[in-house]
Amino acid sequence: MSTAGVEISFERELATIVGQENVRIPGAGTEMEINGVTPATAASPASPEQVARILKMANQKGLIVAPSGGCTQQDIGGVPERIDILLSMARMSGIEHYDPGDLTMGVNAGTPFAAAQARLEEHHQWLPCDAANLDRATFGGLLATGAAGPLKSAFGGMRDFCIGVEFVTADGKIAKGGGRVVKNVAGYDLMKLMIGSYGSLAVITKANFKVFPQPRQTRTFICCFASPQEALKFRTKVLHSPLAPMCLEIISPRAQEYLCDPPQVRDADHYAPKIPLPEFPSQWQIVLRAAGTDSVLDRYRRELGSAVARELEGESEHQFWNWVSHFEHAVLGRHRNAMVVYTHLAIQDVAPAIAAQDRVAPEHNLLSIMLGRAATGNLVMALVPLPVDPPSAMQYANFVSAFRGMLPPGSSAEVAHCPKEAKPYFDVWGSTPTDVDMMKAVKHALDPNNILNRGRFIV
């Protein structure tokens, strides 16, 4: 699919704003595509003022704008009807301010997360986010998509330690929410409204964060169980204990095959691991990551007892959690037609969700694989096509409908990745316990002409 036929007479006007060298025509099949839709043109502004001028022009002409960061989440969400301008934030990079004593940092939206984290490490500080692809992902993109990883169990998502944002509305107005200090006055929380909205309300241009002291030492404890019921019973025991782990993951037996370096040999839809499978491939795992002094870590060992099958530290621990963060991408790299579903559950509903996936997947020629945050109900469920009888586009849709129908009330499941041919048959976002009418009202207030990421998000 391409928007090459769309009139691009506005390209000259874009060039007057950002410079001709910062306007280009993306080619099909590049990382700039969003769900297979190629933008008509791409522009790279260098300041919030330039972003404002572009959005004001687009709003007046009825052009659809898609903000873009590190291009790591381009296939999440609905299929856009077209994209007239891909707004690349790559030039809006850099650390605005950093006060190690005050534990605050401000960054431009196009700043790669890894660059800021490296600066923080110089002062033994960090931002506790371990989403995938942090070497390329930008702060604007991470905030817009609400990205998170295993550290969400203890620290929450980036919205929980973001203290302020600057953004540009669809009509070209520069606005702010929050500030540069941890304590701010009460009022409408526009900051959190922007986070997780997939660039459908405004374009984030800057963000401020509270930062944290970096743990001096950590350990990871891998505990093995014969069934998901036993694993979740142990999870509940940990949650009711004095222990406060940084990460608390549940990992299915099949998922353990994907917690390894990418294999080097690949065929049409599957490749074999280049390193041995995990030591306990038939067992469920509860994996804890803990930080503290030697005595604190000894307390973990005593409390966890004989359930601990393996303990990781140093480089092997770092590598393990990197594999966990990149789990879905390991699956998608191995199986090009895999589906990935994110769940949002109460913690007591994790067991029913796992049971629903295992029951419904085989009925639609899919193999179920999963891991996720056992303490928050945010599971990453991968569905891999059976090679002997791969599912049709309609079977993907039927699985999603059946799976959502079996989830407890108040739960939701969004389809983060699937073959684009299947997306027209179902709503990738699904039902949501939030007030959709209110979301539509907010969208209309901030973007009445619906020029920002039209068709990609819930509203």
Short mmCIF file of N, CA and C in Angstrom, two decimals, residues 111-277:
data_model
loop_
_atom_site.label_atom_id
_atom_site.label_comp_id
_atom_site.label_asym_id
_atom_site.label_seq_id
_atom_site.Cartn_x
_atom_site.Cartn_y
_atom_site.Cartn_z
N THR A 111 15.57 12.27 21.45
CA THR A 111 16.78 11.72 22.08
C THR A 111 16.66 10.21 22.25
N PRO A 112 17.62 9.42 21.75
CA PRO A 112 17.60 7.98 22.02
C PRO A 112 17.72 7.71 23.51
N PHE A 113 16.94 6.78 24.00
CA PHE A 113 16.94 6.48 25.43
C PHE A 113 18.33 6.09 25.90
N ALA A 114 19.04 5.28 25.10
CA ALA A 114 20.35 4.78 25.52
C ALA A 114 21.34 5.92 25.75
N ALA A 115 21.23 7.00 24.99
CA ALA A 115 22.16 8.12 25.15
C ALA A 115 21.97 8.79 26.50
N ALA A 116 20.71 8.99 26.91
CA ALA A 116 20.45 9.60 28.21
C ALA A 116 20.84 8.67 29.35
N GLN A 117 20.58 7.37 29.17
CA GLN A 117 20.92 6.40 30.21
C GLN A 117 22.43 6.37 30.43
N ALA A 118 23.20 6.48 29.36
CA ALA A 118 24.66 6.49 29.49
C ALA A 118 25.12 7.71 30.29
N ARG A 119 24.48 8.85 30.07
CA ARG A 119 24.84 10.06 30.83
C ARG A 119 24.51 9.87 32.31
N LEU A 120 23.38 9.27 32.60
CA LEU A 120 22.98 9.03 33.98
C LEU A 120 23.94 8.08 34.69
N GLU A 121 24.43 7.09 33.97
CA GLU A 121 25.32 6.10 34.57
C GLU A 121 26.62 6.72 35.07
N GLU A 122 27.01 7.86 34.49
CA GLU A 122 28.21 8.54 34.96
C GLU A 122 28.08 8.97 36.41
N HIS A 123 26.84 9.14 36.86
CA HIS A 123 26.58 9.55 38.24
C HIS A 123 25.86 8.44 39.02
N HIS A 124 25.98 7.20 38.52
CA HIS A 124 25.37 6.03 39.17
C HIS A 124 23.86 6.23 39.36
N GLN A 125 23.25 6.79 38.34
CA GLN A 125 21.79 6.98 38.34
C GLN A 125 21.21 6.33 37.09
N TRP A 126 19.89 6.19 37.07
CA TRP A 126 19.26 5.58 35.89
C TRP A 126 17.78 5.91 35.84
N LEU A 127 17.20 5.64 34.67
CA LEU A 127 15.76 5.63 34.49
C LEU A 127 15.35 4.16 34.39
N PRO A 128 14.50 3.67 35.28
CA PRO A 128 14.18 2.24 35.33
C PRO A 128 13.18 1.82 34.25
N CYS A 129 13.63 1.86 33.03
CA CYS A 129 12.82 1.40 31.90
C CYS A 129 13.65 0.39 31.12
N ASP A 130 13.07 -0.77 30.82
CA ASP A 130 13.78 -1.80 30.06
C ASP A 130 12.92 -2.34 28.93
N ALA A 131 12.24 -1.43 28.23
CA ALA A 131 11.50 -1.81 27.03
C ALA A 131 12.49 -2.28 25.97
N ALA A 132 11.98 -2.84 24.88
CA ALA A 132 12.84 -3.35 23.81
C ALA A 132 13.43 -2.22 22.98
N ASN A 133 14.55 -2.52 22.34
CA ASN A 133 15.18 -1.63 21.36
C ASN A 133 15.52 -0.24 21.91
N LEU A 134 16.02 -0.19 23.14
CA LEU A 134 16.33 1.11 23.74
C LEU A 134 17.54 1.78 23.12
N ASP A 135 18.28 1.05 22.31
CA ASP A 135 19.40 1.68 21.60
C ASP A 135 18.89 2.62 20.51
N ARG A 136 17.69 2.34 19.97
CA ARG A 136 17.12 3.17 18.91
C ARG A 136 15.89 3.95 19.36
N ALA A 137 15.15 3.41 20.31
CA ALA A 137 13.90 4.05 20.73
C ALA A 137 14.17 5.43 21.32
N THR A 138 13.30 6.38 21.00
CA THR A 138 13.44 7.74 21.50
C THR A 138 12.46 7.98 22.65
N PHE A 139 12.72 9.03 23.41
CA PHE A 139 11.84 9.34 24.54
C PHE A 139 10.43 9.67 24.07
N GLY A 140 10.32 10.41 22.98
CA GLY A 140 8.99 10.72 22.48
C GLY A 140 8.22 9.49 22.10
N GLY A 141 8.88 8.55 21.42
CA GLY A 141 8.22 7.32 21.03
C GLY A 141 7.86 6.44 22.21
N LEU A 142 8.77 6.35 23.18
CA LEU A 142 8.50 5.54 24.37
C LEU A 142 7.31 6.08 25.15
N LEU A 143 7.23 7.40 25.27
CA LEU A 143 6.10 8.00 25.97
C LEU A 143 4.81 7.84 25.17
N ALA A 144 4.87 8.08 23.88
CA ALA A 144 3.67 8.02 23.05
C ALA A 144 3.07 6.62 23.03
N THR A 145 3.92 5.59 23.06
CA THR A 145 3.42 4.22 23.01
C THR A 145 3.25 3.58 24.39
N GLY A 146 3.63 4.30 25.43
CA GLY A 146 3.52 3.74 26.78
C GLY A 146 4.36 2.49 26.95
N ALA A 147 5.52 2.45 26.33
CA ALA A 147 6.37 1.25 26.34
C ALA A 147 6.90 0.96 27.74
N ALA A 148 7.03 -0.33 28.05
CA ALA A 148 7.55 -0.75 29.35
C ALA A 148 8.11 -2.16 29.21
N GLY A 149 8.84 -2.58 30.24
CA GLY A 149 9.40 -3.92 30.26
C GLY A 149 9.24 -4.54 31.64
N PRO A 150 10.05 -5.55 31.97
CA PRO A 150 9.92 -6.24 33.26
C PRO A 150 10.03 -5.34 34.48
N LEU A 151 10.78 -4.23 34.39
CA LEU A 151 10.92 -3.33 35.54
C LEU A 151 9.61 -2.64 35.92
N LYS A 152 8.60 -2.77 35.09
CA LYS A 152 7.30 -2.17 35.42
C LYS A 152 6.74 -2.73 36.72
N SER A 153 7.13 -3.96 37.06
CA SER A 153 6.62 -4.59 38.28
C SER A 153 6.90 -3.75 39.52
N ALA A 154 8.06 -3.11 39.57
CA ALA A 154 8.44 -2.34 40.76
C ALA A 154 8.35 -0.83 40.55
N PHE A 155 8.63 -0.37 39.33
CA PHE A 155 8.74 1.07 39.10
C PHE A 155 7.58 1.67 38.32
N GLY A 156 6.71 0.82 37.76
CA GLY A 156 5.67 1.33 36.89
C GLY A 156 6.24 1.65 35.51
N GLY A 157 5.41 2.29 34.68
CA GLY A 157 5.87 2.69 33.36
C GLY A 157 6.48 4.07 33.40
N MET A 158 6.90 4.56 32.23
CA MET A 158 7.54 5.87 32.16
C MET A 158 6.60 6.98 32.61
N ARG A 159 5.30 6.78 32.48
CA ARG A 159 4.35 7.79 32.95
C ARG A 159 4.45 8.01 34.46
N ASP A 160 5.00 7.02 35.18
CA ASP A 160 5.08 7.11 36.63
C ASP A 160 6.29 7.91 37.10
N PHE A 161 7.29 8.11 36.22
CA PHE A 161 8.41 8.96 36.64
C PHE A 161 8.67 10.09 35.64
N CYS A 162 7.72 10.31 34.74
CA CYS A 162 7.75 11.51 33.90
C CYS A 162 7.07 12.62 34.68
N ILE A 163 7.71 13.76 34.82
CA ILE A 163 7.16 14.84 35.64
C ILE A 163 6.72 16.05 34.80
N GLY A 164 6.95 16.00 33.50
CA GLY A 164 6.51 17.12 32.67
C GLY A 164 6.77 16.85 31.20
N VAL A 165 5.90 17.39 30.34
CA VAL A 165 6.10 17.28 28.90
C VAL A 165 5.78 18.61 28.24
N GLU A 166 6.42 18.85 27.12
CA GLU A 166 6.04 19.92 26.22
C GLU A 166 5.50 19.24 24.97
N PHE A 167 4.42 19.78 24.40
CA PHE A 167 3.83 19.16 23.22
C PHE A 167 3.23 20.24 22.33
N VAL A 168 2.96 19.85 21.08
CA VAL A 168 2.36 20.75 20.10
C VAL A 168 1.03 20.16 19.67
N THR A 169 -0.03 20.95 19.76
CA THR A 169 -1.36 20.48 19.38
C THR A 169 -1.53 20.52 17.86
N ALA A 170 -2.62 19.92 17.39
CA ALA A 170 -2.82 19.78 15.96
C ALA A 170 -2.94 21.12 15.24
N ASP A 171 -3.39 22.16 15.96
CA ASP A 171 -3.52 23.46 15.32
C ASP A 171 -2.27 24.32 15.46
N GLY A 172 -1.17 23.70 15.94
CA GLY A 172 0.11 24.39 15.96
C GLY A 172 0.40 25.20 17.20
N LYS A 173 -0.26 24.87 18.31
CA LYS A 173 0.00 25.59 19.57
C LYS A 173 0.97 24.78 20.44
N ILE A 174 1.97 25.44 21.00
CA ILE A 174 2.92 24.80 21.91
C ILE A 174 2.38 24.90 23.33
N ALA A 175 2.31 23.77 24.02
CA ALA A 175 1.75 23.74 25.37
C ALA A 175 2.61 22.86 26.26
N LYS A 176 2.34 22.92 27.57
CA LYS A 176 3.10 22.14 28.55
C LYS A 176 2.16 21.50 29.56
N GLY A 177 2.61 20.37 30.09
CA GLY A 177 1.93 19.73 31.20
C GLY A 177 2.96 19.27 32.19
N GLY A 178 2.72 19.49 33.50
CA GLY A 178 3.74 19.18 34.50
C GLY A 178 4.83 20.23 34.51
N GLY A 179 6.04 19.83 34.91
CA GLY A 179 7.12 20.81 34.99
C GLY A 179 8.47 20.15 35.11
N ARG A 180 9.43 20.88 35.74
CA ARG A 180 10.80 20.38 35.88
C ARG A 180 11.10 19.87 37.28
N VAL A 181 10.15 19.99 38.18
CA VAL A 181 10.37 19.51 39.54
C VAL A 181 9.37 18.41 39.85
N VAL A 182 9.69 17.60 40.86
CA VAL A 182 8.86 16.45 41.18
C VAL A 182 7.49 16.90 41.69
N LYS A 183 7.44 17.96 42.51
CA LYS A 183 6.16 18.44 43.04
C LYS A 183 5.64 19.56 42.15
N ASN A 184 4.42 19.39 41.65
CA ASN A 184 3.79 20.39 40.81
C ASN A 184 2.41 20.71 41.33
N VAL A 185 1.87 21.86 40.92
CA VAL A 185 0.54 22.25 41.37
C VAL A 185 -0.50 21.33 40.75
N ALA A 186 -1.66 21.25 41.41
CA ALA A 186 -2.74 20.40 40.92
C ALA A 186 -3.38 21.03 39.70
N GLY A 187 -4.06 20.21 38.92
CA GLY A 187 -4.75 20.70 37.73
C GLY A 187 -4.97 19.55 36.77
N TYR A 188 -5.42 19.85 35.56
CA TYR A 188 -5.63 18.81 34.57
C TYR A 188 -4.29 18.17 34.21
N ASP A 189 -4.22 16.85 34.24
CA ASP A 189 -2.96 16.16 34.01
C ASP A 189 -2.78 15.90 32.52
N LEU A 190 -2.50 16.97 31.77
CA LEU A 190 -2.30 16.84 30.33
C LEU A 190 -1.11 15.96 30.02
N MET A 191 -0.13 15.93 30.91
CA MET A 191 1.06 15.12 30.70
C MET A 191 0.70 13.65 30.53
N LYS A 192 -0.06 13.11 31.48
CA LYS A 192 -0.42 11.70 31.41
C LYS A 192 -1.43 11.42 30.30
N LEU A 193 -2.15 12.45 29.88
CA LEU A 193 -3.06 12.30 28.76
C LEU A 193 -2.29 12.00 27.48
N MET A 194 -1.12 12.62 27.33
CA MET A 194 -0.31 12.41 26.13
C MET A 194 0.37 11.04 26.11
N ILE A 195 0.73 10.55 27.31
CA ILE A 195 1.49 9.31 27.39
C ILE A 195 0.58 8.12 27.08
N GLY A 196 0.97 7.35 26.10
CA GLY A 196 0.18 6.20 25.68
C GLY A 196 -0.89 6.52 24.66
N SER A 197 -0.91 7.74 24.12
CA SER A 197 -1.93 8.12 23.15
C SER A 197 -1.48 7.91 21.70
N TYR A 198 -0.31 7.34 21.51
CA TYR A 198 0.22 7.01 20.17
C TYR A 198 0.21 8.22 19.22
N GLY A 199 0.55 9.37 19.75
CA GLY A 199 0.65 10.56 18.92
C GLY A 199 -0.65 10.98 18.28
N SER A 200 -1.78 10.57 18.83
CA SER A 200 -3.08 10.89 18.24
C SER A 200 -3.67 12.17 18.80
N LEU A 201 -3.09 12.73 19.88
CA LEU A 201 -3.61 13.94 20.49
C LEU A 201 -2.72 15.15 20.24
N ALA A 202 -1.42 14.94 20.25
CA ALA A 202 -0.46 16.01 20.06
C ALA A 202 0.90 15.37 19.81
N VAL A 203 1.88 16.21 19.47
CA VAL A 203 3.24 15.73 19.24
C VAL A 203 4.11 16.14 20.42
N ILE A 204 4.64 15.17 21.15
CA ILE A 204 5.52 15.45 22.28
C ILE A 204 6.86 15.95 21.75
N THR A 205 7.34 17.07 22.29
CA THR A 205 8.61 17.65 21.84
C THR A 205 9.70 17.61 22.90
N LYS A 206 9.32 17.64 24.19
CA LYS A 206 10.29 17.56 25.27
C LYS A 206 9.67 16.82 26.45
N ALA A 207 10.50 16.30 27.33
CA ALA A 207 9.99 15.62 28.52
C ALA A 207 10.98 15.74 29.67
N ASN A 208 10.45 15.82 30.88
CA ASN A 208 11.26 15.88 32.11
C ASN A 208 10.97 14.64 32.95
N PHE A 209 12.01 14.15 33.62
CA PHE A 209 11.88 12.93 34.40
C PHE A 209 12.54 13.07 35.76
N LYS A 210 11.99 12.38 36.74
CA LYS A 210 12.74 12.14 37.96
C LYS A 210 13.56 10.88 37.73
N VAL A 211 14.81 10.90 38.16
CA VAL A 211 15.70 9.76 37.97
C VAL A 211 15.98 9.11 39.32
N PHE A 212 16.61 7.94 39.29
CA PHE A 212 16.77 7.13 40.49
C PHE A 212 18.22 6.72 40.69
N PRO A 213 18.64 6.52 41.94
CA PRO A 213 19.96 5.94 42.17
C PRO A 213 20.01 4.53 41.58
N GLN A 214 21.12 4.21 40.96
CA GLN A 214 21.27 2.90 40.34
C GLN A 214 21.57 1.84 41.40
N PRO A 215 20.94 0.67 41.33
CA PRO A 215 21.26 -0.39 42.29
C PRO A 215 22.73 -0.78 42.22
N ARG A 216 23.35 -0.99 43.38
CA ARG A 216 24.76 -1.34 43.39
C ARG A 216 25.00 -2.78 42.98
N GLN A 217 24.08 -3.66 43.34
CA GLN A 217 24.20 -5.04 42.90
C GLN A 217 22.80 -5.66 42.83
N THR A 218 22.64 -6.59 41.90
CA THR A 218 21.37 -7.29 41.73
C THR A 218 21.64 -8.78 41.55
N ARG A 219 20.61 -9.57 41.80
CA ARG A 219 20.65 -11.01 41.55
C ARG A 219 19.31 -11.41 40.95
N THR A 220 19.35 -12.44 40.13
CA THR A 220 18.12 -12.99 39.55
C THR A 220 17.97 -14.44 40.00
N PHE A 221 16.78 -14.74 40.47
CA PHE A 221 16.48 -16.08 40.98
C PHE A 221 15.43 -16.72 40.08
N ILE A 222 15.78 -17.86 39.47
CA ILE A 222 14.87 -18.57 38.58
C ILE A 222 14.28 -19.75 39.36
N CYS A 223 12.96 -19.73 39.51
CA CYS A 223 12.24 -20.76 40.26
C CYS A 223 11.36 -21.56 39.30
N CYS A 224 11.37 -22.87 39.41
CA CYS A 224 10.71 -23.74 38.44
C CYS A 224 9.56 -24.51 39.06
N PHE A 225 8.50 -24.71 38.23
CA PHE A 225 7.28 -25.36 38.70
C PHE A 225 6.70 -26.23 37.60
N ALA A 226 5.91 -27.21 38.00
CA ALA A 226 5.36 -28.17 37.05
C ALA A 226 4.16 -27.65 36.29
N SER A 227 3.50 -26.62 36.79
CA SER A 227 2.28 -26.12 36.16
C SER A 227 2.15 -24.61 36.40
N PRO A 228 1.33 -23.94 35.58
CA PRO A 228 1.11 -22.51 35.82
C PRO A 228 0.41 -22.25 37.14
N GLN A 229 -0.43 -23.18 37.57
CA GLN A 229 -1.11 -23.01 38.86
C GLN A 229 -0.12 -22.97 40.01
N GLU A 230 0.87 -23.88 39.99
CA GLU A 230 1.89 -23.89 41.04
C GLU A 230 2.75 -22.62 40.97
N ALA A 231 3.06 -22.18 39.75
CA ALA A 231 3.88 -20.99 39.59
C ALA A 231 3.16 -19.76 40.13
N LEU A 232 1.87 -19.63 39.83
CA LEU A 232 1.12 -18.47 40.29
C LEU A 232 0.84 -18.53 41.79
N LYS A 233 0.72 -19.71 42.34
CA LYS A 233 0.58 -19.84 43.78
C LYS A 233 1.84 -19.32 44.48
N PHE A 234 3.01 -19.64 43.89
CA PHE A 234 4.27 -19.15 44.43
C PHE A 234 4.36 -17.64 44.25
N ARG A 235 3.90 -17.13 43.08
CA ARG A 235 3.86 -15.68 42.85
C ARG A 235 3.09 -14.97 43.96
N THR A 236 1.93 -15.52 44.31
CA THR A 236 1.11 -14.92 45.35
C THR A 236 1.83 -14.94 46.70
N LYS A 237 2.54 -16.02 46.96
CA LYS A 237 3.32 -16.11 48.20
C LYS A 237 4.38 -15.02 48.26
N VAL A 238 5.04 -14.77 47.12
CA VAL A 238 6.06 -13.72 47.08
C VAL A 238 5.43 -12.35 47.30
N LEU A 239 4.27 -12.11 46.69
CA LEU A 239 3.60 -10.81 46.82
C LEU A 239 3.15 -10.53 48.24
N HIS A 240 2.90 -11.58 49.01
CA HIS A 240 2.47 -11.41 50.40
C HIS A 240 3.62 -11.54 51.39
N SER A 241 4.83 -11.61 50.87
CA SER A 241 6.02 -11.73 51.73
C SER A 241 6.67 -10.36 51.89
N PRO A 242 7.69 -10.25 52.74
CA PRO A 242 8.42 -8.97 52.88
C PRO A 242 9.27 -8.62 51.66
N LEU A 243 9.42 -9.55 50.72
CA LEU A 243 10.27 -9.32 49.56
C LEU A 243 9.66 -8.27 48.63
N ALA A 244 10.52 -7.48 48.00
CA ALA A 244 10.07 -6.45 47.06
C ALA A 244 10.95 -6.51 45.81
N PRO A 245 10.78 -7.53 44.96
CA PRO A 245 11.65 -7.68 43.79
C PRO A 245 11.46 -6.57 42.77
N MET A 246 12.53 -6.28 42.03
CA MET A 246 12.46 -5.30 40.95
C MET A 246 11.63 -5.83 39.78
N CYS A 247 11.77 -7.11 39.50
CA CYS A 247 11.04 -7.76 38.42
C CYS A 247 10.45 -9.06 38.95
N LEU A 248 9.28 -9.41 38.46
CA LEU A 248 8.63 -10.66 38.85
C LEU A 248 7.90 -11.19 37.62
N GLU A 249 8.56 -12.10 36.91
CA GLU A 249 8.05 -12.59 35.63
C GLU A 249 7.53 -14.02 35.75
N ILE A 250 6.51 -14.32 34.95
CA ILE A 250 6.10 -15.70 34.75
C ILE A 250 6.45 -16.06 33.31
N ILE A 251 7.05 -17.22 33.10
CA ILE A 251 7.55 -17.62 31.79
C ILE A 251 7.07 -19.03 31.50
N SER A 252 6.40 -19.20 30.37
CA SER A 252 5.90 -20.53 29.99
C SER A 252 7.04 -21.38 29.47
N PRO A 253 6.88 -22.71 29.47
CA PRO A 253 7.97 -23.57 28.98
C PRO A 253 8.39 -23.25 27.55
N ARG A 254 7.44 -23.03 26.65
CA ARG A 254 7.79 -22.77 25.25
C ARG A 254 8.51 -21.43 25.09
N ALA A 255 8.20 -20.47 25.95
CA ALA A 255 8.84 -19.16 25.82
C ALA A 255 10.34 -19.22 26.09
N GLN A 256 10.77 -20.22 26.86
CA GLN A 256 12.17 -20.29 27.23
C GLN A 256 13.08 -20.53 26.03
N GLU A 257 12.52 -21.09 24.96
CA GLU A 257 13.31 -21.32 23.75
C GLU A 257 13.74 -20.01 23.10
N TYR A 258 12.98 -18.94 23.36
CA TYR A 258 13.23 -17.66 22.70
C TYR A 258 14.10 -16.74 23.55
N LEU A 259 14.47 -17.17 24.74
CA LEU A 259 15.34 -16.37 25.59
C LEU A 259 16.78 -16.77 25.32
N CYS A 260 17.23 -16.40 24.16
CA CYS A 260 18.58 -16.75 23.71
C CYS A 260 18.97 -15.78 22.62
N ASP A 261 20.24 -15.82 22.20
CA ASP A 261 20.68 -14.99 21.09
C ASP A 261 19.97 -15.41 19.82
N PRO A 262 19.75 -14.48 18.89
CA PRO A 262 19.09 -14.83 17.63
C PRO A 262 19.88 -15.89 16.89
N PRO A 263 19.23 -16.98 16.46
CA PRO A 263 19.92 -18.00 15.65
C PRO A 263 20.42 -17.41 14.34
N GLN A 264 21.41 -18.04 13.78
CA GLN A 264 22.04 -17.50 12.57
C GLN A 264 21.42 -18.07 11.30
N VAL A 265 20.82 -19.23 11.39
CA VAL A 265 20.25 -19.88 10.20
C VAL A 265 18.75 -19.71 10.24
N ARG A 266 18.19 -19.21 9.15
CA ARG A 266 16.76 -18.94 9.09
C ARG A 266 16.19 -19.49 7.79
N ASP A 267 15.03 -20.18 7.87
CA ASP A 267 14.33 -20.59 6.67
C ASP A 267 13.08 -19.74 6.53
N ALA A 268 12.10 -20.22 5.78
CA ALA A 268 10.94 -19.39 5.45
C ALA A 268 10.18 -18.90 6.67
N ASP A 269 10.05 -19.75 7.69
CA ASP A 269 9.21 -19.31 8.81
C ASP A 269 9.77 -19.73 10.16
N HIS A 270 10.92 -20.39 10.21
CA HIS A 270 11.42 -20.86 11.50
C HIS A 270 12.93 -21.03 11.42
N TYR A 271 13.60 -20.76 12.50
CA TYR A 271 15.01 -21.08 12.56
C TYR A 271 15.32 -21.72 13.90
N ALA A 272 16.36 -22.52 13.91
CA ALA A 272 16.68 -23.31 15.10
C ALA A 272 17.66 -22.55 15.97
N PRO A 273 17.54 -22.65 17.31
CA PRO A 273 18.47 -21.95 18.19
C PRO A 273 19.90 -22.40 17.96
N LYS A 274 20.84 -21.48 18.10
CA LYS A 274 22.25 -21.83 17.94
C LYS A 274 22.88 -22.20 19.27
N ILE A 275 22.13 -22.01 20.38
CA ILE A 275 22.62 -22.42 21.68
C ILE A 275 21.61 -23.39 22.28
N PRO A 276 22.01 -24.21 23.24
CA PRO A 276 21.08 -25.20 23.79
C PRO A 276 19.86 -24.55 24.42
N LEU A 277 18.77 -25.30 24.46
CA LEU A 277 17.56 -24.83 25.12
C LEU A 277 17.80 -24.71 26.62
#
